[in-house]
Tab-separated table of C-alpha atoms and ligand atoms in Angstrom:
chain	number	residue	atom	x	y	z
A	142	UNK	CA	73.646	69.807	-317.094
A	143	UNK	CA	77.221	68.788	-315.852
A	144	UNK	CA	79.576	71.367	-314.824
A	145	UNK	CA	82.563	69.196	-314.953
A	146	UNK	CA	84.314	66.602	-316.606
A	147	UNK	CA	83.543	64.073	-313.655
A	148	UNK	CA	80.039	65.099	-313.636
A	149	UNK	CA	79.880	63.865	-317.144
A	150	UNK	CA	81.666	60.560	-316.882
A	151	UNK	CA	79.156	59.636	-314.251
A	152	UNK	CA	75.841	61.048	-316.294
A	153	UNK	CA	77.333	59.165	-319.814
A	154	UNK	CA	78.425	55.476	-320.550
A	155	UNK	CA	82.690	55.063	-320.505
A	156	UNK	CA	81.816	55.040	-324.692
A	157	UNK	CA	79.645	58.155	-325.002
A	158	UNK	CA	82.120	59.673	-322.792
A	159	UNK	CA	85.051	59.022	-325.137
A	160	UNK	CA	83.520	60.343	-328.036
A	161	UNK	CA	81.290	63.239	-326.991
A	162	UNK	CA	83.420	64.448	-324.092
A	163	UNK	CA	86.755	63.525	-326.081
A	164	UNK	CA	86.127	63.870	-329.646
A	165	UNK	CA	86.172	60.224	-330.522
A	166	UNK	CA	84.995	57.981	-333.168
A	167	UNK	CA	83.090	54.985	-332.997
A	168	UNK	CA	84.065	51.948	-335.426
A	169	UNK	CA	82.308	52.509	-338.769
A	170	UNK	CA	79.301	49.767	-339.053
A	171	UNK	CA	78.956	50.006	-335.178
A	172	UNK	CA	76.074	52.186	-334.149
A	173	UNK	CA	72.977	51.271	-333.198
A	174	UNK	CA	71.400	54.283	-335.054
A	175	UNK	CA	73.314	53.333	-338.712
A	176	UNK	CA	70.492	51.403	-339.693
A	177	UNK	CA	67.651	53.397	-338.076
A	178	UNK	CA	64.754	54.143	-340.620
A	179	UNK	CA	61.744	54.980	-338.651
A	180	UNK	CA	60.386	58.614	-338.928
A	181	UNK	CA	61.446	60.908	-336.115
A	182	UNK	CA	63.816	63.206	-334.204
A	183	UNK	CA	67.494	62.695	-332.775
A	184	UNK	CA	68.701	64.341	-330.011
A	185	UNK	CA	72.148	64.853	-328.947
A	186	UNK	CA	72.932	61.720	-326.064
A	187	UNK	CA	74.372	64.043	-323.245
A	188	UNK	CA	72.058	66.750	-323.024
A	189	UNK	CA	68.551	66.018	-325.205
A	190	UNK	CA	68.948	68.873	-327.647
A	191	UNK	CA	66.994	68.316	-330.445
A	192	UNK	CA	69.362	68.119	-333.236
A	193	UNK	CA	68.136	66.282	-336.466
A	194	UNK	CA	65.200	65.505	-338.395
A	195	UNK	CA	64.717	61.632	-339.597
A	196	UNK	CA	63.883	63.357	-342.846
A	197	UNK	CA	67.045	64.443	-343.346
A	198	UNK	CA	68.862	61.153	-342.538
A	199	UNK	CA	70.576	58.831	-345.618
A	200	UNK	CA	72.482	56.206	-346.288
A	201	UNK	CA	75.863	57.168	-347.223
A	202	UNK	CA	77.905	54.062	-347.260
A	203	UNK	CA	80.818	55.583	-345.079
A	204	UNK	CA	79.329	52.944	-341.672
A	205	UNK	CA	78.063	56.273	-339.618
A	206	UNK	CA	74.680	57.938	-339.600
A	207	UNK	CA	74.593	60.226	-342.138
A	208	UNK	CA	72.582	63.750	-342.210
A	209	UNK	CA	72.426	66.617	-345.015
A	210	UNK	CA	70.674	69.318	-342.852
A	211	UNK	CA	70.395	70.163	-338.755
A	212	UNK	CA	67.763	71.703	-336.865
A	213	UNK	CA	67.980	75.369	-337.182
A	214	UNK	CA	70.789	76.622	-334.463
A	215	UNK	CA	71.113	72.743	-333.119
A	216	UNK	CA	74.799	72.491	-333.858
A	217	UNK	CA	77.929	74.463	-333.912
A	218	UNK	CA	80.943	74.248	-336.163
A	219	UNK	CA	84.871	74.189	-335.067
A	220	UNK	CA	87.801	74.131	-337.544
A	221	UNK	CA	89.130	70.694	-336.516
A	222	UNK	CA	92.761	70.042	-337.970
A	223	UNK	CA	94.041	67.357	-335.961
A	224	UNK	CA	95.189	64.247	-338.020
A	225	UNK	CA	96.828	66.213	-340.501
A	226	UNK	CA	93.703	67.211	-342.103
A	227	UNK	CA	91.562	70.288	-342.064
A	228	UNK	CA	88.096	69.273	-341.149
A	229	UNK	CA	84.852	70.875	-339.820
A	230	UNK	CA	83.673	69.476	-336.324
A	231	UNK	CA	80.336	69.228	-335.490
A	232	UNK	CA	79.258	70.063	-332.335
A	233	UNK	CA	75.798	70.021	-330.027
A	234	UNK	CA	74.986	73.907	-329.579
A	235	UNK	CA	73.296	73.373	-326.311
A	236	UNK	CA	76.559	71.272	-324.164
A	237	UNK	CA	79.338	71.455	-326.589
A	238	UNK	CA	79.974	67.746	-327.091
A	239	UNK	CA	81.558	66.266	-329.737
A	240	UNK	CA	78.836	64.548	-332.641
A	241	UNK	CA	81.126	64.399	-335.889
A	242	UNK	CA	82.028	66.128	-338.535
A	243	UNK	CA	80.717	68.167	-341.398
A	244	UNK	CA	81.618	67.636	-345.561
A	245	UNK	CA	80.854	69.344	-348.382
A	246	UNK	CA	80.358	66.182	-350.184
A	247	UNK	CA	76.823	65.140	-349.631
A	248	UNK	CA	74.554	63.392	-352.157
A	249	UNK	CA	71.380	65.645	-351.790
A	250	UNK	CA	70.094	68.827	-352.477
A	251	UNK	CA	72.105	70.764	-349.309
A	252	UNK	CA	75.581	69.323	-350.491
A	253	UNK	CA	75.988	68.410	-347.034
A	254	UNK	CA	77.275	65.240	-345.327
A	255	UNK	CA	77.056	65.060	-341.939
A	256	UNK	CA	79.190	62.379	-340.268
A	257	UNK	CA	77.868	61.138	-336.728
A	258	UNK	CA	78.801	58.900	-334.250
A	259	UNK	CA	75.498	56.879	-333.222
A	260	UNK	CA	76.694	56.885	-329.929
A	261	UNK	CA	76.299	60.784	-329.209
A	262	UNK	CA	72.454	60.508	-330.195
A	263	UNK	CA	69.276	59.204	-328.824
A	264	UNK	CA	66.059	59.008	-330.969
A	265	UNK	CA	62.440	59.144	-330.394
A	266	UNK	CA	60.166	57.548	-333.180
A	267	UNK	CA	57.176	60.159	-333.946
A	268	UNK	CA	56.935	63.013	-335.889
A	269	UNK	CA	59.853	63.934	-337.878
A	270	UNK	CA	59.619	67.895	-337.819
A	271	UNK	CA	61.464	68.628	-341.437
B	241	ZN	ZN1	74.153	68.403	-326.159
């Protein structure tokens, strides 16, 4: 794991680096993950922690990959109220980067939305655990 901030630009891409390491966005309808279907797991880009199910993913129209649960313990949750807005930021338990952010608006059965950023996760097709 990195111990500094130059560790981490060199481990991550100048993109992942701007959004995990510096709370960025990606452009909506970007990431390589929006469209992803296949069952599996997704783990957080900068360290591997295993963070979501497949089986909790959907398709919420906003252009980001969208999840209404996380692994037990997988994330953690900062009061984010930069841009003039209170939000909750979603962040990997395990490193601390940046993944999104967290409404209370979701479709499904949890009432959560979880907005990502492609770019801060990796998936492996296989089993999805949930
Ligand atoms: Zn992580």
């Amino acid at each position: 794991m990195p111990k500094n901030e130059d560790s981490w630009k060199e481990k991550l891409t100048p993109e992942q680096y701007a959004v995990l390491r510096e709370k960025g966005t990606e452009p909506a309808f970007t990431g390589a993950l929006l469209k992803e279907k296949r069952a599996g797991m997704y783990t957080c880009a900068a360290c591997g922690n295993m963070l979501f199910s497949s089986g909790t993913k959907f398709d919420s129209g906003t252009g980001w990959p969208s999840f209404d649960d996380a692994l037990p313990g997988a994330v953690k949750f900062i009061d984010d109220n930069s841009h003039g807005m209170h939000r909750t930021e979603v962040v990997c338990a395990n490193c601390g980067s940046h993944l999104g952010h967290l409404f209370d608006d979701g479709p499904t059965a949890t009432g959560k939305r979880y907005c990502l950023n492609s770019v801060c996760l990796e998936f492996g097709e296989g089993e999805a655990k949930k």
